[in-house]
Short mmCIF file of C-alpha atoms and ligand atoms in Angstrom, two decimals:
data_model
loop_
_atom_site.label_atom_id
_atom_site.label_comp_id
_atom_site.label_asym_id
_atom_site.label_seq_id
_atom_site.Cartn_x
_atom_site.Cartn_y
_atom_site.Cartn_z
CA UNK A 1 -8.99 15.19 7.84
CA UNK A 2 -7.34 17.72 5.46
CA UNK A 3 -7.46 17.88 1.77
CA UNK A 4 -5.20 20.38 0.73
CA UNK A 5 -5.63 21.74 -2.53
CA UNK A 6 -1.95 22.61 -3.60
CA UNK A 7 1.86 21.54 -2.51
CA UNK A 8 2.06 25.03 -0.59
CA UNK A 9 -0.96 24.40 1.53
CA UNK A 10 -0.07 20.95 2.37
CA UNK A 11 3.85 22.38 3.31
CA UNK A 12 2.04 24.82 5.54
CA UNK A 13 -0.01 21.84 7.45
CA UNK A 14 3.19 19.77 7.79
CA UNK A 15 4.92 22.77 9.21
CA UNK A 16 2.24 23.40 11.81
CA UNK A 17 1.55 20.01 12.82
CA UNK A 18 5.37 19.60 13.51
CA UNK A 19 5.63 22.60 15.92
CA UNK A 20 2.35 21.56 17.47
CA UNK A 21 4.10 17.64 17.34
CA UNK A 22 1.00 16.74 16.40
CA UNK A 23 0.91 13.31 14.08
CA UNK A 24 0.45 13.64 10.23
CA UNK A 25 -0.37 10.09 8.00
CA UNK A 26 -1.56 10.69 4.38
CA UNK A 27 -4.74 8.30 3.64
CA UNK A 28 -4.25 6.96 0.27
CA UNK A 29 -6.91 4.12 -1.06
CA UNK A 30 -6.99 2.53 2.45
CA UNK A 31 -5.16 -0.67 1.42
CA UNK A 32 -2.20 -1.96 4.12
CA UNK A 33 -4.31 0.58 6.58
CA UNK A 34 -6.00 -1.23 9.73
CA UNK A 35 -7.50 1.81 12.03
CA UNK A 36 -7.51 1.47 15.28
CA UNK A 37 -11.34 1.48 16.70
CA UNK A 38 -10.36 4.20 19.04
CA UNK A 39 -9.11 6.43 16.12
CA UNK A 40 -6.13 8.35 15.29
CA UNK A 41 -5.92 11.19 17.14
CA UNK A 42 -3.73 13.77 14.55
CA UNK A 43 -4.59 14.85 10.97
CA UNK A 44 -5.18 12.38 8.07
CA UNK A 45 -4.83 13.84 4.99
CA UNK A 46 -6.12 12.77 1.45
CA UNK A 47 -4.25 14.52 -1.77
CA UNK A 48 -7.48 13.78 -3.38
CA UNK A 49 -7.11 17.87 -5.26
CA UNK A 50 -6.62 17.72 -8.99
CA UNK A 51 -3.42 19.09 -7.95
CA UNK A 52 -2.02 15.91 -6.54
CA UNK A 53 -3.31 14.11 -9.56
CA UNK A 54 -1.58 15.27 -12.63
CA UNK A 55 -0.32 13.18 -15.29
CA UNK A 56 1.92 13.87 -18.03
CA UNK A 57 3.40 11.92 -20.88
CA UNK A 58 6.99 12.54 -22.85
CA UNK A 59 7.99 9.11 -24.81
CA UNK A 60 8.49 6.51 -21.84
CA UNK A 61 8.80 8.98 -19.40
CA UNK A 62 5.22 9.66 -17.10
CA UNK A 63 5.25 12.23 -14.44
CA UNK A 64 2.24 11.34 -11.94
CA UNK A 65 0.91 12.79 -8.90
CA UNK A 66 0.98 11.00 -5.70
CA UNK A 67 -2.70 11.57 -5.58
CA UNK A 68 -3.66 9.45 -9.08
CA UNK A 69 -5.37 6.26 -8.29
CA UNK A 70 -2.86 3.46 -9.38
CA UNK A 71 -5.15 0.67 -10.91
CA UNK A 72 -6.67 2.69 -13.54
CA UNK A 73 -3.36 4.77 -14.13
CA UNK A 74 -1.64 1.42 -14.51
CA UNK A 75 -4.57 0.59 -16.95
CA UNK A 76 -4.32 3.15 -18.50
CA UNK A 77 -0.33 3.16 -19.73
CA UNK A 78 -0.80 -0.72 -20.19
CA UNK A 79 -3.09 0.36 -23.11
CA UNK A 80 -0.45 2.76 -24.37
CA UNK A 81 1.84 0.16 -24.76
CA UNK A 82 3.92 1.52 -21.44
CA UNK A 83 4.86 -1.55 -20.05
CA UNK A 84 6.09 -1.93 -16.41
CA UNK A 85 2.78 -1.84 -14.12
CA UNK A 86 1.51 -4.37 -15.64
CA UNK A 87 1.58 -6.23 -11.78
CA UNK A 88 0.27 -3.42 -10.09
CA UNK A 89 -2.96 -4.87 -11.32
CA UNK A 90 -5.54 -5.24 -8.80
CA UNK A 91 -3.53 -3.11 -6.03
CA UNK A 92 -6.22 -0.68 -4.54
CA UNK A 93 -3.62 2.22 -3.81
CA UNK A 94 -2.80 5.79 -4.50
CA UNK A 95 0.61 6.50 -6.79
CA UNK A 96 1.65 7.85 -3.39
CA UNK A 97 1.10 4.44 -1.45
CA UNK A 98 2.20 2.03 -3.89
CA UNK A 99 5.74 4.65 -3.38
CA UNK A 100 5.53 4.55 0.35
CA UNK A 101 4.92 0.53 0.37
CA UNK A 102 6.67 -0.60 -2.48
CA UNK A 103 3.81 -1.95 -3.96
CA UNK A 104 3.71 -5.18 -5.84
CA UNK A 105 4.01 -8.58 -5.57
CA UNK A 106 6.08 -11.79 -7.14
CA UNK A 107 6.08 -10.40 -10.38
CA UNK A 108 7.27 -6.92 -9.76
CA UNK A 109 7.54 -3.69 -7.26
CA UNK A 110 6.77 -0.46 -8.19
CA UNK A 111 10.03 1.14 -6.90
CA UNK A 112 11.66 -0.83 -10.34
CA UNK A 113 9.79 1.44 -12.43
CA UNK A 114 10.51 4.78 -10.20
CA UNK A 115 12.93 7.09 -11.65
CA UNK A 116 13.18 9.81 -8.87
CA UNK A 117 10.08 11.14 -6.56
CA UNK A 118 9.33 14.73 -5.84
CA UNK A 119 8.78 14.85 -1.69
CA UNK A 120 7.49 17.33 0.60
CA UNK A 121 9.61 17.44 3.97
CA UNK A 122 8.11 17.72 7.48
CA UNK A 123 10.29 21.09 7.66
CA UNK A 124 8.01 22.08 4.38
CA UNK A 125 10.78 21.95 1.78
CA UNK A 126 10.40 19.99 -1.16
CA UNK A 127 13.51 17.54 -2.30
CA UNK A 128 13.73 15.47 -5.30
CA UNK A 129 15.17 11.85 -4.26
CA UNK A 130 16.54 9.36 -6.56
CA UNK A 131 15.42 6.22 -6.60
CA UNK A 132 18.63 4.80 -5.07
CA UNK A 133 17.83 7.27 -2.36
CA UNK A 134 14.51 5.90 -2.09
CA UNK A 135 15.92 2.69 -0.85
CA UNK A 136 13.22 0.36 -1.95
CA UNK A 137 13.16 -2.88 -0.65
CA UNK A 138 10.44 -5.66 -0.05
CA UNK A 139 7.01 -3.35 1.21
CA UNK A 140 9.77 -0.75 2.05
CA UNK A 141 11.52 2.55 1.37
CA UNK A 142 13.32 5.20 3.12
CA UNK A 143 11.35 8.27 2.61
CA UNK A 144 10.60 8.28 6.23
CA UNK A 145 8.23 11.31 7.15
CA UNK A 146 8.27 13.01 4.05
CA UNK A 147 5.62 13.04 1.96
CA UNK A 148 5.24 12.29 -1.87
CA UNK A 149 4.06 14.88 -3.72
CA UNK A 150 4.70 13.32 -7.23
CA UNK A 151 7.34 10.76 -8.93
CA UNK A 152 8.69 10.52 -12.50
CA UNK A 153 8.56 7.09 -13.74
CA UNK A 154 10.83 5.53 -16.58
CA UNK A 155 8.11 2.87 -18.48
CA UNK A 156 9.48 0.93 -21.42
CA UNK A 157 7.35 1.11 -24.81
CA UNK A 158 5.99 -2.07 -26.12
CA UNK A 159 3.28 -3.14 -28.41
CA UNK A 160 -0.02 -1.96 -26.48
CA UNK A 161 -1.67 -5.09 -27.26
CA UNK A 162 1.15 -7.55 -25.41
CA UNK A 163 0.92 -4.90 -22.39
CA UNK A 164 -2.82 -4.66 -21.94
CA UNK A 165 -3.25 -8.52 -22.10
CA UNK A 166 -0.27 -8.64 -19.41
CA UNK A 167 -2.05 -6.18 -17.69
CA UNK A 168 -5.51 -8.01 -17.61
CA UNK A 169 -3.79 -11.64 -17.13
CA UNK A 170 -2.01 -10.33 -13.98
CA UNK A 171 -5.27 -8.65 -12.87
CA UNK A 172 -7.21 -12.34 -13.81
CA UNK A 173 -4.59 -13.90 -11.63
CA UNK A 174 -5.26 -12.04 -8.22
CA UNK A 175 -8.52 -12.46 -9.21
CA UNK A 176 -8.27 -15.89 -9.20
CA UNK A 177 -6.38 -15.61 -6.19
CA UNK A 178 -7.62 -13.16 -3.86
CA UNK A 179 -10.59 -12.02 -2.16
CA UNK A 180 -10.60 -8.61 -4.01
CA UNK A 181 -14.17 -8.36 -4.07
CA UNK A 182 -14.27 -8.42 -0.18
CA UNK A 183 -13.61 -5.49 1.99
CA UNK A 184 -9.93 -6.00 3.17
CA UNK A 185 -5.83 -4.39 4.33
CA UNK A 186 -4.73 -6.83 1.64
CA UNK A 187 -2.33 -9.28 2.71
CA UNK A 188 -1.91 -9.52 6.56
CA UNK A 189 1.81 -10.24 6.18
CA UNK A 190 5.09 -10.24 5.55
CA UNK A 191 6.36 -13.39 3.74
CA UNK A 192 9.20 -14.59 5.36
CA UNK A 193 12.24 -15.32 3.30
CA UNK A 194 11.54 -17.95 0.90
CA UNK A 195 8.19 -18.93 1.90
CA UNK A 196 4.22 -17.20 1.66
CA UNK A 197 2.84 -16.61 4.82
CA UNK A 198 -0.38 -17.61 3.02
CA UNK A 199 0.28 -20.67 2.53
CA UNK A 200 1.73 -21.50 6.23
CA UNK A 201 -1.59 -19.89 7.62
CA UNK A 202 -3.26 -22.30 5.75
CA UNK A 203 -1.23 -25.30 6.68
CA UNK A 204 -1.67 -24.20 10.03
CA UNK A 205 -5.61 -24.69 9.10
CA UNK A 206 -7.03 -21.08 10.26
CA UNK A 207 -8.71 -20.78 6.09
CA UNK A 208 -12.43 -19.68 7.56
CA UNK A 209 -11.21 -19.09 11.47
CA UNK A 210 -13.48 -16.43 12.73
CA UNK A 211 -13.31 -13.75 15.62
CA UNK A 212 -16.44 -11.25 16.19
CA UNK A 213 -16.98 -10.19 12.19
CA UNK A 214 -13.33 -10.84 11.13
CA UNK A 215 -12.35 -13.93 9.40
CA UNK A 216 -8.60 -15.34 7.55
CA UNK A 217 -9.95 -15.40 3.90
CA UNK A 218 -11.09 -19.16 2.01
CA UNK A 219 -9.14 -17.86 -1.09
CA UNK A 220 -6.28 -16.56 -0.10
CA UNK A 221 -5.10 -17.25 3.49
CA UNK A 222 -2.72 -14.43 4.11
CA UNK A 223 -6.32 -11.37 3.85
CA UNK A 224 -8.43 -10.99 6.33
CA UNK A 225 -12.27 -9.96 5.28
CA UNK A 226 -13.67 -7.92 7.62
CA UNK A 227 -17.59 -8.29 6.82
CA UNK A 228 -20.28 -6.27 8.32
CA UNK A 229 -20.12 -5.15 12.16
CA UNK A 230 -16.17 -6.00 11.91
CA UNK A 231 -14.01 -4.06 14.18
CA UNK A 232 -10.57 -3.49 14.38
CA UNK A 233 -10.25 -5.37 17.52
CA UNK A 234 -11.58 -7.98 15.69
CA UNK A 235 -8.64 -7.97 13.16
CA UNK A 236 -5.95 -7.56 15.73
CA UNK A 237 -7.22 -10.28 17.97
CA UNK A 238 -7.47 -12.87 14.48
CA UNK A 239 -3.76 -10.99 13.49
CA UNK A 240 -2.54 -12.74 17.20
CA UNK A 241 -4.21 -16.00 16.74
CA UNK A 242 -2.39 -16.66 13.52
CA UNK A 243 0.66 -15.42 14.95
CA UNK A 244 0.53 -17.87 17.51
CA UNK A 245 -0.59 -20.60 15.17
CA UNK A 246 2.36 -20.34 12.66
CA UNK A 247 4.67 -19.69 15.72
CA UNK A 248 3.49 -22.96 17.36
CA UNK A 249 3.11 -25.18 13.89
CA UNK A 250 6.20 -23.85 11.96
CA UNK A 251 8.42 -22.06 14.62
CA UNK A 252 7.96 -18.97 12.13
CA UNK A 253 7.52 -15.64 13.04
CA UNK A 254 5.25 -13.64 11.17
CA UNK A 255 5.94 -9.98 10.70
CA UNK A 256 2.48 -7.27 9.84
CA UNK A 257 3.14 -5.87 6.75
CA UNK A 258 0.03 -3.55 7.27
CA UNK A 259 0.30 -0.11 9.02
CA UNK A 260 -1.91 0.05 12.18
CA UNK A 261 -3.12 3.41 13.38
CA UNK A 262 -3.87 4.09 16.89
CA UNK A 263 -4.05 7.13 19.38
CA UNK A 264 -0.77 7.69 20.93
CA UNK A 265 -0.09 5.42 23.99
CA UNK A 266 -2.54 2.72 23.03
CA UNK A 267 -1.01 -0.65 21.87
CA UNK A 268 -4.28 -1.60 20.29
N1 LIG B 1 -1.07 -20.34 -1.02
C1 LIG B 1 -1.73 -21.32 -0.33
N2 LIG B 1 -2.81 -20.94 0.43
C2 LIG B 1 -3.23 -19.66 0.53
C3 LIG B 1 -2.53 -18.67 -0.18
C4 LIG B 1 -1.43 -19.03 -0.95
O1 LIG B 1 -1.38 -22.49 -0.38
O2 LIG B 1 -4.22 -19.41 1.25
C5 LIG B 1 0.08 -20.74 -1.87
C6 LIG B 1 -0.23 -20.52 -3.35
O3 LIG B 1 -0.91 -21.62 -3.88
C7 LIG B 1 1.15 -20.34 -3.93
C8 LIG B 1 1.93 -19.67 -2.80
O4 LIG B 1 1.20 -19.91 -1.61
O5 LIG B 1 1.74 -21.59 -4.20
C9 LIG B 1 2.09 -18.18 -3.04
O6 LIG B 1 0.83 -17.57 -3.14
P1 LIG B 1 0.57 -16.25 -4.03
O7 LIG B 1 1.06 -16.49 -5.43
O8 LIG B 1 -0.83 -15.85 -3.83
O9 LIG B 1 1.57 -15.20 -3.47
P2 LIG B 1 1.77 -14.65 -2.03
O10 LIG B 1 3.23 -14.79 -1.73
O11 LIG B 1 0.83 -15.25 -1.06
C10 LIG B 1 2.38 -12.24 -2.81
C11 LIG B 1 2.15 -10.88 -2.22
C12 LIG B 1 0.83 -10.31 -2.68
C13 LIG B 1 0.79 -10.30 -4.20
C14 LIG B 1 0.96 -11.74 -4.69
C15 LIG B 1 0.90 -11.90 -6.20
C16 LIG B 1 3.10 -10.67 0.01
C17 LIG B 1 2.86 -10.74 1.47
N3 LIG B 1 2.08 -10.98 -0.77
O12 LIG B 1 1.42 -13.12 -2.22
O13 LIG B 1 0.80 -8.96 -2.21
O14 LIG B 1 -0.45 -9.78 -4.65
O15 LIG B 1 2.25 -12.20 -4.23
O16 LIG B 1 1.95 -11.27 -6.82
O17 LIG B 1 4.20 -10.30 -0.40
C18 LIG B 1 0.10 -7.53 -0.43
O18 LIG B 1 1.29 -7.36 -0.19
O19 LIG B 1 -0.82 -6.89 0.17
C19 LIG B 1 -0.27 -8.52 -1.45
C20 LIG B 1 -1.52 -8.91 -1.62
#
């Protein structure tokens, strides 16, 4: 694990582990991460340094590091009347994750608010991309292997009252919701076109179905809690028996919207 503590250190990693071919994932809050329980075998890096977590204000406009913790940032410019994370309440990520996933959820994506990101390329450039260049889509961009360093953001002013209360009723909501409380990779799944893969996992009755410490969430169908003793295996083996489930009830195919890590050559 490497926590670099500025843009040129973190260029000189990349660099190296490239020559080396050695594999490189950035670790933000751990959300939409399921590691394998063999490991990863190449370097995980945090951008935990203050360096990676700079914010600064002009009017609308908020430059932020991909290291700042999004729930409290989004918090945070909900109170100043910056409306436009308002959904990104209750997402446990990084700035940097909730970039590389396209964080959000029915009532908005991050990559709407994006302006252009600041990225660090495996060759240990930096490139400023556009958010059209980003290519956001649903828990998708194109940045590929580069790595976000920081992203401007275009917010809209409001009355700080309206946007903290949105704020707080979207964060009541997955509350309500979700198992946010428990120790989780957030949803399991994709939702296929038109429909929440929650709510087929339910109809297909697997709400409580167990494996080892694993077990498909009471409150929402589409999380898996992993409580104590809970290996990966554990995940990937309940991850299978839904798949199968929904396959067999619904003739759906569920896609993993989570990232897996696992030692090269290992399937799981
Ligand atoms: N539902 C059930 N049973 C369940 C879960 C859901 O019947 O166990 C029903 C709900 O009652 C509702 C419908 O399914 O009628 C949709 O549920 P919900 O509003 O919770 O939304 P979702 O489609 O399941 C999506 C995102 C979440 C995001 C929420 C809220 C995906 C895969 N999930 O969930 O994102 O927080 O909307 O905006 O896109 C994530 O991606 O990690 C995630 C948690």
């Amino acid at each position: 694990m490497f926590q670099p503590h500025s843009a040129e250190q973190l260029a000189a990693l990349a660099v190296r582990a490239r020559e080396q071919e050695v594999p490189l994932k950035v670790l933000g809050r751990g959300a939409n991460v399921l590691v394998s329980d063999d490991g990863f075998d190449g370097v995980v890096v945090r951008l935990d340094h203050a360096s990676f977590r700079r914010v600064e204000r002009r009017g609308s406009q908020v430059d932020v590091g991909a290291g700042v913790d999004l729930m409290p940032f989004a918090r945070a410019c909900s109170a100043l009347g910056l409306s436009g994370l308002e959904c990104m309440a209750g997402i446990p990520s990084t700035i940097g994750g909730a970039i590389r996933m396209n964080a959000g959820g029915r009532s908005g994506e991050f990559g709407n608010v994006v302006k252009n990101v600041r990225v660090l390329r495996p060759e240990g450039d930096t490139e400023t991309w556009s958010k059209e260049r980003c290519g956001f889509g649903y828990r998708h961009c194109e940045l590929g292997d580069n790595i976000v360093l920081s992203a401007q953001l275009e917010l809209v002013e409001d009355d700080p009252a309206k946007v903290r209360l949105a704020f707080e009723e979207s964060f009541a909501q997955k509350r309500d919701s979700q198992p946010l409380g428990d120790r989780s990779a957030g949803c399991i799944f994709k939702n296929p076109v038109g429909r929440s893969a929650g709510a087929l996992i339910d109809q297909a009755g697997l709400k409580g179905a167990q494996w080892g410490a694993a077990r498909v969430s009471e409150r929402h169908a589409n999380f898996i809690v992993a409580r104590r003793g809970a290996t990966a295996s554990d995940v990937l083996h309940l991850i299978d028996l839904i798949r199968e489930r929904v396959r067999s009830a619904f003739s759906t195919e569920l896609e993993v919207e989570i990232d897996i890590w696992r030692p090269m050559g290992v399937r799981r």
